[in-house]
Coordinates of C-alpha atoms in Angstrom, one line a residue:
X1392 CA 216.5 44.6 -4.7
X1393 CA 215.5 47.3 -2.1
X1394 CA 217.7 48.7 0.6
X1395 CA 216.8 48.3 4.3
X1396 CA 218.4 49.3 7.4
X1397 CA 220.5 46.6 9.5
X1398 CA 221.9 47.0 13.0
X1399 CA 225.5 46.0 12.1
X1400 CA 227.8 48.9 11.2
X1401 CA 229.5 47.2 8.2
X1402 CA 229.9 43.8 6.6
X1403 CA 233.0 43.1 8.8
X1404 CA 230.8 43.3 11.8
X1405 CA 228.4 40.9 10.4
X1406 CA 231.1 38.4 9.4
X1407 CA 232.6 38.7 12.9
X1408 CA 229.4 37.7 14.6
X1409 CA 229.1 34.9 12.1
X1410 CA 232.5 33.5 13.2
X1411 CA 231.5 34.0 16.7
X1412 CA 228.1 32.2 16.7
X1413 CA 229.4 29.2 14.7
X1414 CA 232.6 28.6 16.7
X1415 CA 233.0 25.3 18.3
X1416 CA 230.4 24.9 21.0
X1417 CA 232.2 22.2 22.8
X1418 CA 235.6 23.8 23.2
X1419 CA 235.0 27.5 22.7
X1420 CA 231.6 28.4 24.6
X1421 CA 232.9 31.9 25.5
X1422 CA 233.3 33.0 21.8
X1423 CA 229.9 31.7 21.0
X1424 CA 228.4 33.5 24.0
X1425 CA 230.3 36.6 22.7
X1426 CA 228.3 36.2 19.5
X1427 CA 224.9 35.7 21.2
X1428 CA 225.7 38.8 23.4
X1429 CA 226.4 40.8 20.1
X1430 CA 223.1 39.8 18.5
X1431 CA 221.3 40.8 21.7
X1432 CA 222.9 44.3 21.3
X1433 CA 221.7 44.4 17.7
X1434 CA 218.1 43.6 18.7
X1435 CA 218.3 46.5 21.1
X1436 CA 219.0 48.7 18.0
X1437 CA 216.0 47.1 16.2
X1438 CA 216.0 46.0 12.6
X1439 CA 217.5 42.6 13.2
X1440 CA 216.6 40.0 10.6
X1441 CA 214.5 37.1 11.9
X1442 CA 217.0 34.5 10.6
X1443 CA 219.6 36.2 12.8
X1444 CA 217.7 36.4 16.0
X1445 CA 216.3 32.9 15.9
X1446 CA 220.0 31.5 15.1
X1447 CA 221.1 33.3 18.2
X1448 CA 218.2 31.7 20.1
X1449 CA 218.6 28.4 19.1
X1450 CA 222.4 28.2 19.9
X1451 CA 221.6 29.9 23.3
X1452 CA 219.2 26.9 24.1
X1453 CA 222.0 24.4 22.9
X1454 CA 224.5 26.0 25.0
X1455 CA 222.4 26.2 28.2
X1456 CA 221.5 22.5 27.7
X1457 CA 225.2 21.6 27.5
X1458 CA 226.3 23.3 30.7
X1459 CA 227.2 21.1 33.6
X1460 CA 225.7 23.5 36.0
X1461 CA 222.2 23.5 34.3
X1462 CA 219.6 23.4 36.9
X1463 CA 216.7 23.1 34.4
X1464 CA 214.5 20.0 34.9
X1465 CA 213.8 17.6 32.1
X1466 CA 210.3 19.2 31.5
X1467 CA 211.9 22.7 31.5
X1468 CA 214.4 21.7 28.8
X1469 CA 211.7 20.2 26.6
X1470 CA 209.6 23.3 27.0
X1471 CA 212.6 25.5 26.2
X1472 CA 213.4 23.6 23.1
X1473 CA 209.8 23.4 21.7
X1474 CA 209.4 27.2 22.2
X1475 CA 212.5 28.0 20.2
X1476 CA 211.6 25.5 17.4
X1477 CA 208.0 26.9 17.3
X1478 CA 209.2 30.5 16.8
X1479 CA 211.7 29.1 14.2
X1480 CA 208.9 27.7 12.0
X1481 CA 206.4 30.5 12.7
X1482 CA 208.7 33.3 11.9
X1483 CA 209.9 31.8 8.7
X1484 CA 206.5 30.8 7.3
X1485 CA 204.8 34.1 8.4
X1486 CA 207.1 35.9 6.1
X1487 CA 206.2 33.7 3.2
X1488 CA 202.5 34.4 3.7
X1489 CA 202.4 37.0 1.0
X1490 CA 199.3 35.9 -1.3
X1491 CA 195.8 37.2 -1.3
X1492 CA 194.7 33.8 0.2
X1493 CA 196.1 32.3 3.4
X1494 CA 198.2 29.0 2.7
X1495 CA 198.7 26.1 5.0
X1496 CA 201.9 26.0 7.0
X1497 CA 203.0 22.9 5.0
X1498 CA 202.4 24.7 1.8
X1499 CA 204.4 27.6 2.7
X1500 CA 207.3 25.5 4.3
X1501 CA 207.6 23.7 1.0
X1502 CA 207.8 27.0 -0.9
X1503 CA 210.8 28.1 1.1
X1504 CA 212.2 24.5 0.9
X1505 CA 211.9 24.0 4.8
X1506 CA 211.8 20.3 5.6
X1507 CA 208.4 19.0 6.7
X1508 CA 210.1 17.7 9.8
X1509 CA 210.2 21.0 11.5
X1510 CA 206.6 21.7 10.7
X1511 CA 205.5 18.3 12.2
X1512 CA 207.7 19.0 15.1
X1513 CA 206.1 22.6 15.8
X1514 CA 202.6 20.9 15.4
X1515 CA 203.4 18.3 18.0
X1516 CA 204.9 20.9 20.4
X1517 CA 201.9 23.3 20.1
X1518 CA 198.9 20.9 19.7
X1519 CA 199.8 17.3 20.6
X1520 CA 202.0 15.7 23.4
X1521 CA 205.3 17.5 23.7
X1522 CA 208.1 15.6 21.9
X1523 CA 210.8 13.9 23.6
X1524 CA 214.0 15.6 24.6
X1525 CA 216.1 13.6 22.2
X1526 CA 214.1 14.6 19.2
X1527 CA 213.9 18.2 20.2
X1528 CA 217.6 18.4 20.6
X1529 CA 218.2 16.9 17.2
X1530 CA 215.5 19.3 15.6
X1531 CA 217.3 22.3 17.2
X1532 CA 220.7 21.2 15.6
X1533 CA 219.1 20.6 12.2
X1534 CA 217.5 24.0 12.5
X1535 CA 220.7 25.7 13.2
X1536 CA 222.2 24.0 10.2
X1537 CA 219.5 24.9 8.0
X1538 CA 219.8 28.6 9.0
X1539 CA 223.6 28.4 8.3
X1540 CA 223.2 27.0 4.9
X1541 CA 220.0 29.1 3.8
X1542 CA 220.7 32.4 5.4
X1543 CA 224.2 32.9 6.7
X1544 CA 226.3 31.4 3.8
X1545 CA 224.0 33.2 1.2
X1546 CA 224.5 36.5 2.8
X1547 CA 228.1 36.2 3.3
X1548 CA 228.2 35.5 -0.3
X1549 CA 225.7 38.1 -1.4
X1550 CA 227.6 40.8 0.5
X1551 CA 230.7 40.1 -1.6
X1552 CA 229.6 42.6 -4.2
X1553 CA 232.9 43.5 -5.5
X1554 CA 232.7 41.5 -8.6
X1555 CA 235.1 43.0 -11.3
X1556 CA 234.7 43.0 -14.9
X1557 CA 236.8 39.9 -15.2
X1558 CA 234.3 37.9 -13.2
X1559 CA 231.5 38.9 -15.7
X1560 CA 233.6 37.9 -18.6
X1561 CA 234.5 34.7 -16.9
X1562 CA 230.8 34.0 -16.4
X1563 CA 230.3 34.5 -20.1
X1564 CA 233.0 32.1 -20.9
X1565 CA 231.7 29.4 -18.5
X1566 CA 228.1 29.7 -20.1
X1567 CA 229.6 29.2 -23.5
X1568 CA 231.6 26.2 -22.2
X1569 CA 228.5 24.8 -20.5
X1570 CA 226.5 25.1 -23.9
X1571 CA 229.3 23.4 -26.0
X1572 CA 229.8 20.5 -23.4
X1573 CA 226.0 20.1 -23.2
X1574 CA 225.3 19.9 -26.9
X1575 CA 228.1 17.6 -27.3
X1576 CA 226.7 15.3 -24.5
X1577 CA 223.2 15.5 -26.1
X1578 CA 224.6 14.7 -29.5
X1579 CA 226.4 11.6 -28.4
X1580 CA 225.2 8.1 -29.0
X1581 CA 226.3 6.8 -25.8
X1582 CA 226.9 8.6 -22.4
X1583 CA 229.8 10.8 -22.8
X1584 CA 231.3 11.3 -19.4
X1585 CA 233.9 13.7 -20.6
X1586 CA 231.2 16.1 -21.9
X1587 CA 229.1 15.5 -18.8
X1588 CA 231.9 16.4 -16.6
X1589 CA 232.7 19.5 -18.7
X1590 CA 229.2 21.1 -18.3
X1591 CA 228.9 20.1 -14.7
X1592 CA 232.1 21.8 -13.9
X1593 CA 231.0 24.9 -15.7
X1594 CA 227.8 25.0 -13.6
X1595 CA 229.8 24.5 -10.4
X1596 CA 232.3 27.4 -11.6
X1597 CA 229.5 29.6 -12.4
X1598 CA 227.7 29.3 -9.0
X1599 CA 231.0 29.6 -7.2
X1600 CA 232.1 33.0 -8.6
X1601 CA 228.7 34.5 -8.8
X1602 CA 226.4 36.3 -6.1
X1603 CA 222.8 37.2 -6.3
X1604 CA 223.5 40.5 -7.9
X1605 CA 225.4 38.9 -10.7
X1606 CA 222.7 36.2 -11.2
X1607 CA 220.1 38.9 -11.4
X1608 CA 221.6 41.5 -13.4
X1609 CA 223.9 39.4 -15.7
X1610 CA 223.3 35.7 -15.9
X1611 CA 219.6 35.8 -16.3
X1612 CA 219.7 38.4 -19.0
X1613 CA 222.3 36.4 -20.9
X1614 CA 220.1 33.3 -20.5
X1615 CA 217.0 35.2 -21.8
X1616 CA 219.0 36.5 -24.9
X1617 CA 219.7 32.6 -25.6
X1618 CA 216.5 31.2 -25.1
X1619 CA 215.5 31.8 -28.8
X1620 CA 216.7 29.0 -31.1
X1621 CA 219.0 30.4 -33.9
X1622 CA 218.9 27.4 -36.3
X1623 CA 215.7 25.8 -38.1
X1624 CA 216.4 22.5 -35.9
X1625 CA 215.3 24.6 -32.8
X1626 CA 212.4 26.6 -34.2
X1627 CA 209.1 25.7 -32.6
X1628 CA 206.0 25.4 -34.7
X1629 CA 203.6 23.8 -32.4
X1630 CA 199.9 24.9 -32.3
X1631 CA 199.4 24.4 -28.7
X1632 CA 202.4 25.9 -27.2
X1633 CA 204.3 22.7 -26.5
X1634 CA 207.9 23.3 -25.6
X1635 CA 210.6 22.0 -27.9
X1636 CA 212.3 19.2 -26.2
X1637 CA 215.8 20.0 -27.3
X1638 CA 215.5 23.5 -25.7
X1639 CA 214.6 22.1 -22.3
X1640 CA 217.2 19.4 -22.6
X1641 CA 219.9 22.0 -23.4
X1642 CA 219.3 24.6 -20.6
X1643 CA 217.5 22.7 -17.8
X1644 CA 220.7 21.4 -16.1
X1645 CA 222.0 25.0 -15.8
X1646 CA 218.8 26.2 -14.5
X1647 CA 218.5 23.5 -11.9
X1648 CA 221.9 24.2 -10.7
X1649 CA 221.3 28.0 -10.5
X1650 CA 218.1 27.2 -8.6
X1651 CA 220.1 25.1 -6.0
X1652 CA 222.9 27.7 -5.6
X1653 CA 220.7 30.7 -5.4
X1654 CA 217.1 30.2 -3.7
X1655 CA 215.6 33.3 -5.3
X1656 CA 216.6 32.4 -8.9
X1657 CA 213.3 30.8 -9.8
X1658 CA 211.4 33.8 -8.6
X1659 CA 213.7 36.4 -10.4
X1660 CA 213.6 34.3 -13.6
X1661 CA 209.8 34.2 -13.7
X1662 CA 209.7 38.1 -12.9
X1663 CA 212.1 38.8 -15.9
X1664 CA 210.2 36.4 -18.2
X1665 CA 207.0 38.0 -17.5
X1666 CA 208.5 41.4 -17.9
X1667 CA 209.2 40.7 -21.4
X1668 CA 205.7 39.6 -22.1
X1669 CA 203.8 42.2 -20.3
X1670 CA 205.8 45.0 -21.8
X1671 CA 205.2 43.8 -25.3
X1672 CA 203.1 45.2 -27.9
X1673 CA 200.3 43.1 -29.5
X1674 CA 201.6 41.1 -32.6
X1675 CA 200.0 41.9 -36.0
X1676 CA 199.3 38.3 -36.3
X1677 CA 197.9 36.8 -33.2
X1678 CA 198.2 33.1 -34.5
X1679 CA 201.0 31.2 -33.0
X1680 CA 204.2 31.6 -34.9
X1681 CA 204.8 29.4 -37.9
X1682 CA 208.4 29.3 -39.0
X1683 CA 209.2 28.8 -42.6
X1684 CA 211.9 26.4 -43.7
X1685 CA 215.4 27.6 -43.6
X1686 CA 214.5 30.5 -41.3
X1687 CA 217.3 31.8 -39.0
X1688 CA 217.3 34.6 -36.4
X1689 CA 220.2 36.4 -35.0
X1690 CA 220.6 37.0 -31.2
X1691 CA 220.9 40.7 -31.8
X1692 CA 217.3 41.3 -32.9
X1693 CA 215.7 38.3 -31.2
X1694 CA 214.2 40.0 -28.1
X1695 CA 212.4 42.3 -30.4
X1696 CA 210.9 39.6 -32.5
X1697 CA 207.5 38.1 -32.0
X1698 CA 208.9 34.5 -32.3
X1699 CA 211.1 35.3 -29.2
X1700 CA 208.2 36.3 -27.2
X1701 CA 206.5 33.0 -28.1
X1702 CA 209.5 31.2 -27.0
X1703 CA 209.3 33.0 -23.7
X1704 CA 205.6 31.8 -23.4
X1705 CA 206.7 28.2 -24.1
X1706 CA 209.1 28.5 -21.2
X1707 CA 206.6 29.9 -18.9
X1708 CA 204.1 27.0 -19.8
X1709 CA 206.9 24.3 -19.4
X1710 CA 207.7 25.7 -15.8
X1711 CA 203.9 25.9 -14.8
X1712 CA 203.4 22.3 -16.0
X1713 CA 206.6 21.2 -14.0
X1714 CA 205.2 23.0 -10.7
X1715 CA 201.9 21.0 -10.9
X1716 CA 203.6 17.6 -11.8
X1717 CA 204.9 16.2 -8.5
X1718 CA 206.4 13.1 -10.3
X1719 CA 208.6 15.3 -12.6
X1720 CA 211.9 16.6 -11.7
X1721 CA 211.4 20.4 -11.5
X1722 CA 213.7 22.9 -13.1
X1723 CA 213.0 25.6 -10.3
X1724 CA 211.8 24.2 -7.0
X1725 CA 210.5 27.4 -5.6
X1726 CA 208.0 28.9 -8.1
X1727 CA 204.8 30.5 -6.8
X1728 CA 202.0 30.3 -9.1
X1729 CA 200.7 33.6 -7.7
X1730 CA 203.9 35.4 -9.1
X1731 CA 202.6 34.3 -12.5
X1732 CA 199.0 34.8 -12.1
X1733 CA 198.8 38.3 -10.9
X1734 CA 201.0 40.0 -13.7
X1735 CA 199.2 38.1 -16.3
X1736 CA 195.8 39.4 -15.0
X1737 CA 197.1 42.8 -14.6
X1738 CA 198.9 43.0 -18.1
X1739 CA 196.5 41.3 -20.5
X1740 CA 197.7 40.6 -24.1
X1741 CA 197.8 37.7 -26.3
X1742 CA 200.8 36.2 -24.6
X1743 CA 199.5 36.4 -21.2
X1744 CA 196.3 35.1 -22.5
X1745 CA 197.9 31.9 -23.4
X1746 CA 199.7 31.6 -20.0
X1747 CA 196.3 32.0 -18.3
X1748 CA 195.1 29.3 -20.5
X1749 CA 197.8 27.0 -19.3
X1750 CA 197.1 27.8 -15.7
X1751 CA 193.4 27.0 -16.5
X1752 CA 194.2 23.7 -17.7
X1753 CA 196.3 22.6 -14.6
X1754 CA 194.5 24.5 -11.7
X1755 CA 190.9 24.0 -11.0
X1756 CA 190.5 27.2 -9.0
X1757 CA 192.1 29.4 -11.7
X1758 CA 190.1 27.6 -14.3
X1759 CA 186.9 29.3 -12.8
X1760 CA 188.4 32.6 -13.1
X1761 CA 189.6 32.2 -16.8
X1762 CA 186.3 30.7 -17.8
X1763 CA 184.5 33.8 -16.7
X1764 CA 186.8 36.1 -18.5
X1765 CA 186.7 34.1 -21.8
X1766 CA 183.2 35.0 -22.8
X1767 CA 184.1 38.9 -22.4
X1768 CA 187.7 38.8 -23.9
X1769 CA 187.3 36.3 -26.6
X1770 CA 186.7 38.5 -29.5
X1771 CA 189.1 41.2 -28.4
X1772 CA 192.1 38.9 -27.9
X1773 CA 191.6 35.6 -30.0
X1774 CA 193.2 35.2 -33.4
X1775 CA 191.4 36.8 -36.3
X1776 CA 191.3 33.8 -38.7
X1777 CA 188.6 31.5 -39.1
X1778 CA 190.3 28.6 -37.9
X1779 CA 188.9 27.0 -34.7
X1780 CA 190.2 28.6 -31.4
X1781 CA 191.5 26.2 -28.8
X1782 CA 190.6 26.2 -25.1
X1783 CA 188.0 29.0 -25.6
X1784 CA 184.4 28.3 -25.3
X1785 CA 182.1 31.5 -26.3
X1786 CA 178.6 31.5 -25.2
X1787 CA 176.0 30.6 -27.7
X1788 CA 173.0 32.8 -28.6
X1789 CA 170.7 30.6 -26.6
X1790 CA 173.0 30.8 -23.5
X1791 CA 173.2 34.5 -23.8
X1792 CA 169.2 34.7 -24.1
X1793 CA 169.1 32.5 -20.8
X1794 CA 171.5 34.8 -19.1
X1795 CA 169.5 38.0 -20.1
X1796 CA 166.1 36.3 -18.7
X1797 CA 167.9 35.6 -15.5
X1798 CA 169.2 39.1 -15.0
X1799 CA 165.9 40.5 -16.0
X1800 CA 164.3 38.3 -13.0
X1801 CA 166.9 39.4 -10.6
X1802 CA 166.1 43.0 -11.6
X1803 CA 162.4 42.4 -11.0
X1804 CA 163.1 40.9 -7.6
X1805 CA 165.2 43.8 -6.7
X1806 CA 162.5 46.2 -7.8
X1807 CA 159.9 44.3 -5.6
X1808 CA 162.0 44.7 -2.5
X1809 CA 162.2 48.5 -3.0
X1810 CA 158.5 49.0 -4.0
X1811 CA 155.9 46.2 -3.0
X1812 CA 153.3 47.5 -5.2
X1813 CA 155.5 46.0 -8.1
X1814 CA 154.8 42.5 -6.8
X1815 CA 151.1 42.9 -6.3
X1816 CA 150.6 44.6 -9.7
X1817 CA 152.3 41.8 -11.5
X1818 CA 150.3 39.2 -9.5
X1819 CA 147.0 41.0 -10.2
X1820 CA 147.9 41.0 -14.0
X1821 CA 148.3 37.2 -13.8
X1822 CA 144.9 36.8 -12.1
X1823 CA 146.2 35.5 -8.9
X1824 CA 144.2 36.2 -5.6
X1825 CA 146.5 38.8 -3.7
X1826 CA 146.0 41.3 -0.9
X1827 CA 145.0 44.7 -1.9
X1828 CA 145.5 48.0 0.0
X1829 CA 142.4 49.8 1.5
X1830 CA 141.4 52.9 -0.3
X1831 CA 140.9 54.5 3.1
X1832 CA 144.3 53.6 4.5
X1833 CA 146.9 56.4 5.1
X1834 CA 150.5 55.7 6.0
X1835 CA 151.2 56.6 9.7
X1836 CA 154.0 55.7 12.2
X1837 CA 154.0 52.3 13.8
X1838 CA 152.3 52.4 17.2
X1839 CA 149.9 55.1 16.7
X1840 CA 146.2 54.8 16.9
X1841 CA 143.9 55.4 14.2
X1842 CA 143.8 59.2 13.0
X1843 CA 147.5 59.5 14.3
X1844 CA 146.7 59.6 18.0
X1845 CA 149.7 58.6 20.2
X1846 CA 148.7 56.8 23.2
X1847 CA 149.7 57.5 26.6
X1848 CA 151.6 54.5 27.9
X1849 CA 153.0 56.2 31.2
X1850 CA 152.6 54.1 34.3
X1851 CA 150.5 56.0 37.0
X1852 CA 152.1 57.6 39.9
X1853 CA 150.1 55.2 42.2
X1854 CA 151.6 52.2 40.3
X1855 CA 155.1 53.5 40.3
X1856 CA 155.0 53.5 44.0
X1857 CA 154.3 49.8 44.4
X1858 CA 157.3 47.6 45.5
X1859 CA 157.7 44.4 43.7
X1860 CA 159.1 41.4 45.7

């Protein structure tokens, strides 16, 4: 995570302003106003995060509305709320507009888990009839609550970076507890409430004692080292990259809990999964891994093994399919397909090739890109065996011949534009009646008379003195 300049002196000042802003607005308006004034001072220093500024703005609007001496008319109050809510939505979705192609506001709002209610309220405020005051008041209060949960609480927790070694050890212990209770639950014939409560308590404890840095630097690497099955029961031998059901059943509840507790978890997980694949060297055997009976793999050498990289590929395919299946409960809610597509295109190898094939199967726009690449990369990156290749359609000789003919026709048309004689010569060879150049014609500037004489087109002095009515 890159460092950036903030207007507060230290974390204590940030925490103090938080306590001011979210004091009781009914009984302690002076304290709330003190927080608003401090944010205004921060704005004069520049570098204020948008979420801080818009929180102050929304609370100021609510306080002005609650004052008994408020002289604003009903229409003025509606305009004040509508402007604040419009800025609230625009500021959040503009920051999420990072792809190569512009996305709709509804799409961006879904990516950052912003309820569609706010987007609809913004649309009505800017394009339709101005919403009624009751709806606008409720929208402002919900926006403040959303910011409190999604920005303030997360940053208060994130700034608490003093996590001792004992905390890391506790996280490791709770991860082991989670795995034991989850396996016990899955192996039970009936619902095991004790095992269920055990792994759910472990998830809650992990979220409670962790922060963003611990998740990024400790928990995700631990999870990556545990994604490779270590017994023959959980070895994957599917020829079409299907994910083993017991792996998803084992880890999905934990991933879902971390995704809820830490909004950036899904994106960071994708980054680290792809980093494993894009930095990997090409396997000697490019066929999908086939595991012999009785095969076991220790965790120490798992990350250097080809089977481990294929397991990473399986996980990515699983997450991609979930992101496109609206009827399925997703493990990570905030996955942006562009975060997967771009690294795969920039770092091409046999693993990212299969990820691109997965994206091609679920996204028509990406299918066009991958189909165009297939004919050029097939023989370089496909398996070397004589078995049929899946999801790859190399062009036949007839198709290649037709493409060459088309390219030659385009080349001829281009030459004809540059030199018209090419067209006339070709037509004459075919026996068509065409215009021919005169043997006595010599090129000369447009507008000159025969022989290159430039006519005098000046108006005579007599005509220039005539006044036109």
